[in-house]
PDB file of C-alpha atoms and ligand atoms in Angstrom:
ATOM      1  CA  MET A   1      -0.045   0.103   0.332  1.00 56.00           C
ATOM      2  CA  ALA A   2       1.135   3.589  -1.083  1.00 61.00           C
ATOM      3  CA  LYS A   3       2.604   5.566   2.375  1.00 66.00           C
ATOM      4  CA  LYS A   4       0.165   8.657   3.056  1.00 77.00           C
ATOM      5  CA  SER A   5       2.259  11.526   2.827  1.00 89.00           C
ATOM      6  CA  LEU A   6       2.367  13.757   6.218  1.00 92.00           C
ATOM      7  CA  PRO A   7       0.607  17.311   5.375  1.00 96.00           C
ATOM      8  CA  ARG A   8       2.270  20.305   5.056  1.00 97.00           C
ATOM      9  CA  ILE A   9       1.807  22.503   7.937  1.00 98.00           C
ATOM     10  CA  PHE A  10       1.039  26.578   7.897  1.00 98.00           C
ATOM     11  CA  GLY A  11      -0.278  28.474  10.722  1.00 98.00           C
ATOM     12  CA  VAL A  12      -1.136  31.908  12.604  1.00 98.00           C
ATOM     13  CA  LEU A  13       1.544  32.731  15.683  1.00 98.00           C
ATOM     14  CA  GLY A  14       0.362  35.156  18.602  1.00 97.00           C
ATOM     15  CA  TYR A  15      -0.650  35.261  22.033  1.00 97.00           C
ATOM     16  CA  PRO A  16      -3.421  34.742  22.464  1.00 94.00           C
ATOM     17  CA  ALA A  17      -4.187  33.363  18.746  1.00 95.00           C
ATOM     18  CA  LYS A  18      -7.382  30.917  19.862  1.00 94.00           C
ATOM     19  CA  HIS A  19      -9.826  33.242  18.794  1.00 92.00           C
ATOM     20  CA  SER A  20      -8.278  33.682  14.854  1.00 95.00           C
ATOM     21  CA  LEU A  21     -10.585  33.128  11.994  1.00 96.00           C
ATOM     22  CA  SER A  22      -7.171  32.402   9.845  1.00 97.00           C
ATOM     23  CA  PRO A  23      -7.711  28.391  10.612  1.00 98.00           C
ATOM     24  CA  LYS A  24     -11.178  28.269   9.201  1.00 98.00           C
ATOM     25  CA  MET A  25      -9.979  30.323   6.137  1.00 98.00           C
ATOM     26  CA  HIS A  26      -6.820  28.759   5.197  1.00 98.00           C
ATOM     27  CA  ASN A  27      -8.084  25.128   5.803  1.00 98.00           C
ATOM     28  CA  ALA A  28     -10.869  25.593   3.575  1.00 98.00           C
ATOM     29  CA  ALA A  29      -8.560  27.177   0.817  1.00 98.00           C
ATOM     30  CA  PHE A  30      -6.629  23.979   1.075  1.00 98.00           C
ATOM     31  CA  LYS A  31      -9.407  21.550   0.794  1.00 98.00           C
ATOM     32  CA  ALA A  32     -10.977  23.673  -2.176  1.00 98.00           C
ATOM     33  CA  LEU A  33      -7.604  22.937  -4.179  1.00 98.00           C
ATOM     34  CA  LYS A  34      -6.838  19.797  -2.600  1.00 98.00           C
ATOM     35  CA  ILE A  35      -3.907  20.662  -1.048  1.00 98.00           C
ATOM     36  CA  ASN A  36      -2.344  18.528   1.553  1.00 98.00           C
ATOM     37  CA  ALA A  37      -1.536  20.960   4.401  1.00 98.00           C
ATOM     38  CA  ARG A  38      -3.140  21.616   8.001  1.00 98.00           C
ATOM     39  CA  TYR A  39      -3.411  25.429   9.270  1.00 98.00           C
ATOM     40  CA  ARG A  40      -2.460  25.378  13.114  1.00 98.00           C
ATOM     41  CA  ILE A  41      -2.988  27.812  15.934  1.00 98.00           C
ATOM     42  CA  PHE A  42       0.185  28.294  17.469  1.00 98.00           C
ATOM     43  CA  GLU A  43      -0.197  30.343  20.513  1.00 98.00           C
ATOM     44  CA  VAL A  44       3.596  30.867  21.748  1.00 98.00           C
ATOM     45  CA  GLU A  45       3.915  32.720  25.080  1.00 97.00           C
ATOM     46  CA  PRO A  46       6.597  35.619  24.809  1.00 97.00           C
ATOM     47  CA  SER A  47       9.278  33.453  26.980  1.00 98.00           C
ATOM     48  CA  LYS A  48       9.317  30.483  24.184  1.00 98.00           C
ATOM     49  CA  LEU A  49       8.939  32.455  21.135  1.00 98.00           C
ATOM     50  CA  LYS A  50      12.971  32.096  20.917  1.00 97.00           C
ATOM     51  CA  ASN A  51      12.624  28.484  20.954  1.00 98.00           C
ATOM     52  CA  PHE A  52       9.318  28.464  18.524  1.00 98.00           C
ATOM     53  CA  PHE A  53      11.892  30.029  15.963  1.00 97.00           C
ATOM     54  CA  ALA A  54      14.838  27.599  16.436  1.00 96.00           C
ATOM     55  CA  THR A  55      12.621  24.601  16.135  1.00 97.00           C
ATOM     56  CA  LEU A  56      10.708  25.995  13.483  1.00 96.00           C
ATOM     57  CA  ARG A  57      12.000  24.383   9.991  1.00 95.00           C
ATOM     58  CA  ALA A  58      12.479  21.254  12.400  1.00 95.00           C
ATOM     59  CA  ARG A  59       8.886  21.062  12.746  1.00 94.00           C
ATOM     60  CA  GLY A  60       8.710  21.383   9.109  1.00 95.00           C
ATOM     61  CA  ILE A  61       6.761  24.574   9.563  1.00 98.00           C
ATOM     62  CA  GLU A  62       6.409  26.679   6.053  1.00 98.00           C
ATOM     63  CA  GLY A  63       4.458  29.296   6.469  1.00 98.00           C
ATOM     64  CA  LEU A  64       3.033  31.458   9.274  1.00 98.00           C
ATOM     65  CA  ASN A  65       0.456  34.339   9.742  1.00 98.00           C
ATOM     66  CA  VAL A  66       1.754  36.501  12.473  1.00 97.00           C
ATOM     67  CA  THR A  67      -0.622  38.357  14.844  1.00 95.00           C
ATOM     68  CA  ILE A  68      -0.601  40.134  18.565  1.00 92.00           C
ATOM     69  CA  PRO A  69       1.793  41.254  20.067  1.00 94.00           C
ATOM     70  CA  TYR A  70       4.559  39.758  17.710  1.00 96.00           C
ATOM     71  CA  LYS A  71       4.093  41.557  14.734  1.00 94.00           C
ATOM     72  CA  GLN A  72       6.966  43.699  15.238  1.00 93.00           C
ATOM     73  CA  THR A  73       8.616  41.204  17.056  1.00 95.00           C
ATOM     74  CA  VAL A  74       9.459  38.607  14.321  1.00 97.00           C
ATOM     75  CA  LEU A  75      11.375  41.474  12.574  1.00 96.00           C
ATOM     76  CA  SER A  76      14.590  40.432  14.545  1.00 95.00           C
ATOM     77  CA  TYR A  77      13.616  36.728  13.405  1.00 96.00           C
ATOM     78  CA  ILE A  78      13.543  37.411   9.617  1.00 96.00           C
ATOM     79  CA  LYS A  79      16.214  37.183   6.867  1.00 89.00           C
ATOM     80  CA  ARG A  80      14.690  39.403   4.673  1.00 96.00           C
ATOM     81  CA  THR A  81      11.543  41.606   4.423  1.00 97.00           C
ATOM     82  CA  THR A  82       9.479  43.497   1.784  1.00 97.00           C
ATOM     83  CA  PRO A  83       9.886  47.075   1.240  1.00 94.00           C
ATOM     84  CA  GLU A  84       6.471  47.492   2.555  1.00 94.00           C
ATOM     85  CA  ALA A  85       6.693  45.661   5.540  1.00 96.00           C
ATOM     86  CA  ARG A  86      10.128  47.348   6.816  1.00 95.00           C
ATOM     87  CA  MET A  87       7.886  50.921   5.883  1.00 93.00           C
ATOM     88  CA  ILE A  88       4.824  49.357   8.103  1.00 95.00           C
ATOM     89  CA  GLY A  89       7.510  47.868  10.344  1.00 95.00           C
ATOM     90  CA  ALA A  90       5.133  45.003  10.966  1.00 95.00           C
ATOM     91  CA  VAL A  91       5.171  41.445   8.944  1.00 97.00           C
ATOM     92  CA  ASN A  92       1.952  39.305   9.518  1.00 97.00           C
ATOM     93  CA  THR A  93       2.950  36.632   7.232  1.00 98.00           C
ATOM     94  CA  ILE A  94       6.165  34.669   6.853  1.00 98.00           C
ATOM     95  CA  LYS A  95       7.504  31.870   3.918  1.00 98.00           C
ATOM     96  CA  VAL A  96      10.136  29.573   4.931  1.00 97.00           C
ATOM     97  CA  SER A  97      11.986  29.360   1.856  1.00 93.00           C
ATOM     98  CA  GLY A  98      15.198  27.215   1.337  1.00 90.00           C
ATOM     99  CA  GLY A  99      15.708  27.390   5.470  1.00 90.00           C
ATOM    100  CA  LYS A 100      15.255  31.123   5.714  1.00 95.00           C
ATOM    101  CA  LEU A 101      12.524  33.535   6.839  1.00 97.00           C
ATOM    102  CA  LEU A 102      11.077  35.686   4.404  1.00 98.00           C
ATOM    103  CA  GLY A 103       8.606  38.683   5.785  1.00 98.00           C
ATOM    104  CA  TYR A 104       5.739  40.369   4.282  1.00 98.00           C
ATOM    105  CA  ASN A 105       2.887  42.703   5.367  1.00 98.00           C
ATOM    106  CA  THR A 106      -0.594  41.648   3.692  1.00 98.00           C
ATOM    107  CA  HIS A 107      -2.817  44.079   5.612  1.00 97.00           C
ATOM    108  CA  GLY A 108      -2.484  46.855   3.675  1.00 97.00           C
ATOM    109  CA  GLU A 109      -2.521  45.276   0.077  1.00 97.00           C
ATOM    110  CA  GLY A 110      -5.346  43.495   1.526  1.00 98.00           C
ATOM    111  CA  PHE A 111      -7.084  45.988   2.562  1.00 98.00           C
ATOM    112  CA  LEU A 112      -6.473  48.243  -1.084  1.00 98.00           C
ATOM    113  CA  LYS A 113      -7.721  45.012  -2.840  1.00 98.00           C
ATOM    114  CA  HIS A 114     -11.188  45.054  -0.959  1.00 98.00           C
ATOM    115  CA  LEU A 115     -11.602  48.593  -1.774  1.00 98.00           C
ATOM    116  CA  LYS A 116     -11.278  48.163  -5.433  1.00 97.00           C
ATOM    117  CA  ALA A 117     -12.298  44.892  -6.091  1.00 96.00           C
ATOM    118  CA  ASP A 118     -15.731  44.761  -4.036  1.00 95.00           C
ATOM    119  CA  LEU A 119     -16.480  48.365  -3.252  1.00 97.00           C
ATOM    120  CA  ALA A 120     -15.379  49.599  -6.382  1.00 97.00           C
ATOM    121  CA  PHE A 121     -13.572  52.538  -4.588  1.00 98.00           C
ATOM    122  CA  ASP A 122     -10.240  53.794  -6.280  1.00 98.00           C
ATOM    123  CA  PRO A 123      -7.992  56.176  -3.795  1.00 96.00           C
ATOM    124  CA  ARG A 124      -6.206  57.716  -6.276  1.00 95.00           C
ATOM    125  CA  GLY A 125      -7.073  61.787  -5.655  1.00 94.00           C
ATOM    126  CA  LYS A 126      -9.402  60.718  -3.156  1.00 96.00           C
ATOM    127  CA  LYS A 127      -9.324  62.424   0.445  1.00 97.00           C
ATOM    128  CA  ILE A 128      -9.394  60.066   3.095  1.00 98.00           C
ATOM    129  CA  ALA A 129      -9.747  60.237   7.064  1.00 98.00           C
ATOM    130  CA  VAL A 130      -7.849  57.826   9.253  1.00 98.00           C
ATOM    131  CA  LEU A 131      -8.416  56.751  12.792  1.00 98.00           C
ATOM    132  CA  GLY A 132      -5.557  55.548  14.399  1.00 97.00           C
ATOM    133  CA  ALA A 133      -2.040  55.242  14.308  1.00 96.00           C
ATOM    134  CA  GLY A 134      -0.970  51.767  15.320  1.00 93.00           C
ATOM    135  CA  GLY A 135       0.251  48.774  12.613  1.00 92.00           C
ATOM    136  CA  ALA A 136      -3.055  48.507  11.064  1.00 95.00           C
ATOM    137  CA  SER A 137      -3.261  52.129  10.220  1.00 96.00           C
ATOM    138  CA  ARG A 138       0.425  52.424   9.257  1.00 96.00           C
ATOM    139  CA  ALA A 139      -0.498  48.742   6.517  1.00 97.00           C
ATOM    140  CA  VAL A 140      -3.689  50.781   5.391  1.00 97.00           C
ATOM    141  CA  CYS A 141      -1.804  54.173   5.288  1.00 96.00           C
ATOM    142  CA  VAL A 142       1.253  52.780   3.388  1.00 95.00           C
ATOM    143  CA  TYR A 143      -1.096  51.460   0.878  1.00 95.00           C
ATOM    144  CA  LEU A 144      -3.320  54.263   0.296  1.00 95.00           C
ATOM    145  CA  CYS A 145      -0.072  56.560  -0.160  1.00 94.00           C
ATOM    146  CA  LYS A 146       0.893  54.325  -2.679  1.00 91.00           C
ATOM    147  CA  ALA A 147      -2.364  54.156  -4.306  1.00 93.00           C
ATOM    148  CA  GLY A 148      -2.182  58.045  -4.877  1.00 92.00           C
ATOM    149  CA  ALA A 149      -4.518  59.140  -2.177  1.00 94.00           C
ATOM    150  CA  ARG A 150      -4.713  62.950  -2.369  1.00 93.00           C
ATOM    151  CA  ARG A 151      -4.795  63.709   0.948  1.00 95.00           C
ATOM    152  CA  ILE A 152      -4.799  61.826   4.262  1.00 96.00           C
ATOM    153  CA  ALA A 153      -5.791  62.931   7.667  1.00 97.00           C
ATOM    154  CA  ILE A 154      -4.956  60.940  10.504  1.00 98.00           C
ATOM    155  CA  TYR A 155      -5.876  61.321  13.961  1.00 98.00           C
ATOM    156  CA  ASN A 156      -4.283  59.289  17.137  1.00 98.00           C
ATOM    157  CA  ARG A 157      -5.010  59.759  20.930  1.00 97.00           C
ATOM    158  CA  ASP A 158      -1.363  59.230  21.183  1.00 97.00           C
ATOM    159  CA  ARG A 159       0.068  62.214  18.897  1.00 97.00           C
ATOM    160  CA  SER A 160       3.338  60.898  18.607  1.00 97.00           C
ATOM    161  CA  LYS A 161       2.267  57.814  16.640  1.00 96.00           C
ATOM    162  CA  THR A 162       0.676  60.018  14.033  1.00 97.00           C
ATOM    163  CA  ILE A 163       3.567  62.594  13.559  1.00 96.00           C
ATOM    164  CA  ASN A 164       5.851  59.146  13.478  1.00 95.00           C
ATOM    165  CA  LEU A 165       3.582  57.598  10.705  1.00 95.00           C
ATOM    166  CA  MET A 166       3.567  61.430   8.767  1.00 94.00           C
ATOM    167  CA  HIS A 167       7.507  60.840   8.997  1.00 92.00           C
ATOM    168  CA  VAL A 168       7.538  57.445   7.461  1.00 92.00           C
ATOM    169  CA  LEU A 169       4.890  58.699   4.604  1.00 92.00           C
ATOM    170  CA  ASN A 170       6.731  61.640   4.211  1.00 88.00           C
ATOM    171  CA  MET A 171      10.257  60.167   4.119  1.00 78.00           C
ATOM    172  CA  ASN A 172       9.252  57.876   0.967  1.00 69.00           C
ATOM    173  CA  GLY A 173       7.667  60.786  -0.926  1.00 67.00           C
ATOM    174  CA  ILE A 174       4.613  59.012  -1.863  1.00 65.00           C
ATOM    175  CA  CYS A 175       1.806  61.160  -0.647  1.00 67.00           C
ATOM    176  CA  THR A 176       0.769  65.159  -1.576  1.00 75.00           C
ATOM    177  CA  ASP A 177      -1.015  66.038   1.624  1.00 92.00           C
ATOM    178  CA  LEU A 178      -0.723  64.787   4.950  1.00 95.00           C
ATOM    179  CA  ILE A 179      -2.469  66.123   7.746  1.00 96.00           C
ATOM    180  CA  ALA A 180      -1.571  65.280  11.613  1.00 97.00           C
ATOM    181  CA  ALA A 181      -4.894  66.027  12.809  1.00 98.00           C
ATOM    182  CA  SER A 182      -5.337  66.922  16.482  1.00 97.00           C
ATOM    183  CA  SER A 183      -8.696  65.993  17.112  1.00 97.00           C
ATOM    184  CA  VAL A 184     -11.174  63.713  15.001  1.00 98.00           C
ATOM    185  CA  SER A 185     -13.237  67.443  14.056  1.00 97.00           C
ATOM    186  CA  ASP A 186      -9.426  68.064  12.434  1.00 97.00           C
ATOM    187  CA  LEU A 187      -9.853  65.134  10.141  1.00 98.00           C
ATOM    188  CA  ARG A 188     -12.237  67.015   7.683  1.00 98.00           C
ATOM    189  CA  ILE A 189     -14.526  63.919   7.352  1.00 98.00           C
ATOM    190  CA  GLU A 190     -17.147  66.638   6.028  1.00 97.00           C
ATOM    191  CA  ASP A 191     -15.453  66.507   2.642  1.00 96.00           C
ATOM    192  CA  ALA A 192     -13.812  63.419   2.898  1.00 98.00           C
ATOM    193  CA  ASP A 193     -14.385  60.001   0.303  1.00 98.00           C
ATOM    194  CA  LEU A 194     -13.343  57.780   2.960  1.00 98.00           C
ATOM    195  CA  LEU A 195     -13.041  57.409   6.548  1.00 98.00           C
ATOM    196  CA  VAL A 196     -11.163  54.242   7.887  1.00 98.00           C
ATOM    197  CA  ASN A 197     -11.215  52.759  11.417  1.00 98.00           C
ATOM    198  CA  ALA A 198      -7.852  51.612  12.569  1.00 97.00           C
ATOM    199  CA  THR A 199      -8.242  51.659  15.909  1.00 96.00           C
ATOM    200  CA  SER A 200      -9.409  48.734  18.374  1.00 92.00           C
ATOM    201  CA  VAL A 201     -12.416  50.776  19.358  1.00 93.00           C
ATOM    202  CA  GLY A 202     -15.610  49.208  18.914  1.00 89.00           C
ATOM    203  CA  MET A 203     -13.949  45.304  19.691  1.00 88.00           C
ATOM    204  CA  LYS A 204     -16.310  45.712  22.860  1.00 86.00           C
ATOM    205  CA  GLU A 205     -19.770  45.391  22.479  1.00 84.00           C
ATOM    206  CA  GLY A 206     -21.569  48.241  23.583  1.00 85.00           C
ATOM    207  CA  ALA A 207     -18.618  50.436  22.713  1.00 88.00           C
ATOM    208  CA  SER A 208     -19.414  54.147  21.295  1.00 92.00           C
ATOM    209  CA  SER A 209     -17.653  55.886  18.128  1.00 96.00           C
ATOM    210  CA  LEU A 210     -15.097  57.991  17.881  1.00 97.00           C
ATOM    211  CA  VAL A 211     -17.028  59.958  15.662  1.00 98.00           C
ATOM    212  CA  GLU A 212     -20.166  61.958  16.200  1.00 97.00           C
ATOM    213  CA  SER A 213     -22.663  61.491  13.607  1.00 97.00           C
ATOM    214  CA  ARG A 214     -23.085  65.177  12.811  1.00 97.00           C
ATOM    215  CA  HIS A 215     -19.377  64.387  10.826  1.00 98.00           C
ATOM    216  CA  LEU A 216     -20.870  61.647   8.596  1.00 98.00           C
ATOM    217  CA  HIS A 217     -22.514  62.107   4.960  1.00 98.00           C
ATOM    218  CA  PRO A 218     -24.132  60.312   2.656  1.00 97.00           C
ATOM    219  CA  GLY A 219     -20.939  60.458   0.053  1.00 95.00           C
ATOM    220  CA  LEU A 220     -18.502  58.886   2.367  1.00 98.00           C
ATOM    221  CA  ILE A 221     -17.584  55.193   2.363  1.00 98.00           C
ATOM    222  CA  VAL A 222     -16.775  54.200   6.228  1.00 98.00           C
ATOM    223  CA  TYR A 223     -14.607  51.328   6.710  1.00 98.00           C
ATOM    224  CA  ASP A 224     -13.964  49.648  10.164  1.00 97.00           C
ATOM    225  CA  LEU A 225     -11.364  47.448  10.306  1.00 97.00           C
ATOM    226  CA  VAL A 226     -12.570  46.227  13.535  1.00 95.00           C
ATOM    227  CA  TYR A 227     -14.081  42.362  12.616  1.00 91.00           C
ATOM    228  CA  SER A 228     -15.030  40.590  16.005  1.00 86.00           C
ATOM    229  CA  ARG A 229     -18.545  42.408  15.611  1.00 82.00           C
ATOM    230  CA  LYS A 230     -20.225  42.991  12.124  1.00 85.00           C
ATOM    231  CA  ARG A 231     -21.582  46.216  12.855  1.00 92.00           C
ATOM    232  CA  THR A 232     -19.961  48.640  15.220  1.00 96.00           C
ATOM    233  CA  ALA A 233     -21.434  51.845  16.923  1.00 96.00           C
ATOM    234  CA  LEU A 234     -19.674  53.659  14.172  1.00 97.00           C
ATOM    235  CA  LEU A 235     -20.845  51.663  11.133  1.00 97.00           C
ATOM    236  CA  GLU A 236     -24.565  51.848  12.684  1.00 97.00           C
ATOM    237  CA  ASP A 237     -24.563  55.637  12.392  1.00 97.00           C
ATOM    238  CA  ALA A 238     -22.939  55.436   9.245  1.00 98.00           C
ATOM    239  CA  ALA A 239     -25.446  53.532   7.768  1.00 98.00           C
ATOM    240  CA  ALA A 240     -28.168  55.712   9.533  1.00 98.00           C
ATOM    241  CA  LYS A 241     -26.407  58.773   7.744  1.00 97.00           C
ATOM    242  CA  GLY A 242     -26.892  56.691   4.276  1.00 98.00           C
ATOM    243  CA  CYS A 243     -23.209  56.280   4.228  1.00 98.00           C
ATOM    244  CA  ARG A 244     -21.719  52.832   2.016  1.00 98.00           C
ATOM    245  CA  THR A 245     -20.152  50.926   5.057  1.00 97.00           C
ATOM    246  CA  ALA A 246     -17.271  47.962   5.249  1.00 97.00           C
ATOM    247  CA  ASN A 247     -16.419  45.930   8.205  1.00 96.00           C
ATOM    248  CA  GLY A 248     -12.890  44.248   8.730  1.00 96.00           C
ATOM    249  CA  LEU A 249     -14.025  41.188   7.137  1.00 97.00           C
ATOM    250  CA  GLY A 250     -13.327  41.941   3.998  1.00 97.00           C
ATOM    251  CA  MET A 251      -9.745  43.073   4.391  1.00 97.00           C
ATOM    252  CA  LEU A 252      -8.903  39.426   6.561  1.00 97.00           C
ATOM    253  CA  LEU A 253     -10.253  38.077   3.312  1.00 98.00           C
ATOM    254  CA  TYR A 254      -8.056  39.491   1.080  1.00 98.00           C
ATOM    255  CA  GLN A 255      -4.587  39.313   3.417  1.00 98.00           C
ATOM    256  CA  GLY A 256      -5.067  35.633   3.641  1.00 98.00           C
ATOM    257  CA  MET A 257      -5.716  35.318  -0.055  1.00 98.00           C
ATOM    258  CA  LEU A 258      -2.095  37.222  -0.911  1.00 98.00           C
ATOM    259  CA  SER A 259      -0.976  34.982   2.152  1.00 98.00           C
ATOM    260  CA  PHE A 260      -2.144  32.030   0.660  1.00 98.00           C
ATOM    261  CA  LYS A 261      -0.630  32.905  -2.367  1.00 98.00           C
ATOM    262  CA  ILE A 262       2.493  33.621  -0.951  1.00 98.00           C
ATOM    263  CA  TRP A 263       2.843  30.233   0.400  1.00 98.00           C
ATOM    264  CA  THR A 264       1.275  28.268  -2.210  1.00 98.00           C
ATOM    265  CA  GLY A 265       1.894  30.106  -5.233  1.00 98.00           C
ATOM    266  CA  ARG A 266      -1.498  28.725  -6.200  1.00 98.00           C
ATOM    267  CA  THR A 267      -4.603  31.428  -6.914  1.00 98.00           C
ATOM    268  CA  PRO A 268      -6.614  31.636  -3.702  1.00 98.00           C
ATOM    269  CA  PRO A 269      -9.806  30.038  -3.887  1.00 98.00           C
ATOM    270  CA  LYS A 270     -11.796  33.202  -2.959  1.00 98.00           C
ATOM    271  CA  LYS A 271     -15.171  31.700  -2.774  1.00 98.00           C
ATOM    272  CA  ALA A 272     -14.519  28.477  -0.251  1.00 98.00           C
ATOM    273  CA  MET A 273     -12.404  31.350   2.187  1.00 98.00           C
ATOM    274  CA  GLU A 274     -15.490  33.858   1.649  1.00 97.00           C
ATOM    275  CA  LYS A 275     -17.955  31.053   2.862  1.00 98.00           C
ATOM    276  CA  ALA A 276     -15.572  30.074   5.686  1.00 97.00           C
ATOM    277  CA  LEU A 277     -15.312  33.342   7.123  1.00 96.00           C
ATOM    278  CA  GLY A 278     -19.263  33.754   6.671  1.00 94.00           C
ATOM    279  CA  LEU A 279     -19.429  36.256   3.955  1.00 92.00           C
TER     280      LEU A 279
HETATM  281  P1  LIG B   1      -3.352  47.069  15.717  1.00 61.66           P
HETATM  282  O1  LIG B   1      -1.719  46.251  15.145  1.00 61.66           O
HETATM  283  O2  LIG B   1      -4.566  45.904  15.243  1.00 61.66           O
HETATM  284  O3  LIG B   1      -3.228  48.517  15.121  1.00 61.66           O
HETATM  285  P2  LIG B   1      -2.171  48.688  17.928  1.00 61.66           P
HETATM  286  O4  LIG B   1      -0.970  48.741  16.969  1.00 61.66           O
HETATM  287  O5  LIG B   1      -2.211  48.289  19.048  1.00 61.66           O
HETATM  288  O6  LIG B   1      -2.887  47.061  17.052  1.00 61.66           O
HETATM  289  O7  LIG B   1      -2.889  50.049  17.741  1.00 61.66           O
HETATM  290  C1  LIG B   1      -4.421  49.832  18.427  1.00 61.66           C
HETATM  291  C2  LIG B   1      -5.045  52.104  17.897  1.00 61.66           C
HETATM  292  O8  LIG B   1      -6.157  51.780  18.556  1.00 61.66           O
HETATM  293  C3  LIG B   1      -3.897  52.992  18.201  1.00 61.66           C
HETATM  294  O9  LIG B   1      -3.690  53.318  17.156  1.00 61.66           O
HETATM  295  C4  LIG B   1      -4.571  53.179  19.443  1.00 61.66           C
HETATM  296  O10 LIG B   1      -4.311  54.605  20.090  1.00 61.66           O
HETATM  297  P3  LIG B   1      -2.937  54.874  20.712  1.00 61.66           P
HETATM  298  O11 LIG B   1      -1.863  54.450  19.970  1.00 61.66           O
HETATM  299  O12 LIG B   1      -3.368  56.676  21.199  1.00 61.66           O
HETATM  300  O13 LIG B   1      -3.264  53.669  21.916  1.00 61.66           O
HETATM  301  C5  LIG B   1      -5.899  52.588  19.406  1.00 61.66           C
HETATM  302  N1  LIG B   1      -6.790  52.470  20.251  1.00 61.66           N
HETATM  303  C6  LIG B   1      -6.928  51.919  21.315  1.00 61.66           C
HETATM  304  N2  LIG B   1      -8.176  52.235  22.218  1.00 61.66           N
HETATM  305  C7  LIG B   1      -8.477  53.212  22.057  1.00 61.66           C
HETATM  306  C8  LIG B   1      -9.218  54.005  22.673  1.00 61.66           C
HETATM  307  N3  LIG B   1     -10.112  53.988  23.767  1.00 61.66           N
HETATM  308  N4  LIG B   1      -9.355  55.271  22.258  1.00 61.66           N
HETATM  309  C9  LIG B   1      -9.059  55.784  21.266  1.00 61.66           C
HETATM  310  N5  LIG B   1      -7.896  55.178  20.699  1.00 61.66           N
HETATM  311  C10 LIG B   1      -7.697  53.369  20.670  1.00 61.66           C
END
């Protein structure tokens, strides 16, 4: 009888990582393409991270997604990273190639692809307001700049992070009009085309929105990167004002599709992955 080959191993590294939707999405993709592979959860506590990377190759792990709190930390274990991942300062996808670790960030590109493909929104020449200046915001802003946005206004509670992000965007000379807003009112949402919530506000049930409803208008697309809840308070307010809305599941799907392509070289099966996410 022919020996059954062992499945290829992929997974998500984080702490905690149990609630990740990625295993569902990627295992559905492997099944759809009949790839003998498993996507696992690697919940690794910080004191064991070094050992995890030391034994990664021996365990035959071919690729990883990286989530909280390791998106920045893993940079020190990686041989080569893409210019975008370096600009963002974080890696969410690792490919093991010829024994070496290669780092990518598929968040920003996933966000952009979702905007263009599913929401028919091209950022070129558009005015954009962004809440937050953490990892997710950096990924989104780098790609909005690359896509030719005319204006990007960013507001973050901790202003030093906004200034830091402005430096990154300026240094690379890829965006024309950058505003480090000192309040939500400064974001100029009233004449913006797109508002992105890249803060974690809205993840918890009952959390209120950072944006007062009076700023919202029907010509605005409101994109909340939060995906743990289908409709955050911000999205509720936006829908009531006649805005088009999107939650973070679209970005999750597209960043996952990009990671899948990096690991396997295969065109990701979008329908199967969408279905796994309940889209
Ligand atoms: P991620 O990788 O998901 O972006 P992060 O880098 O920790 O996670 O960023 C979280 C973002 O949510 C930050 O912009 C953070 O603001 P601060 O930098 O000021 O902490 C923002 N955030 C979290 N809780 C918030 C709150 N209660 N009000 C406003 N912003 C908040």
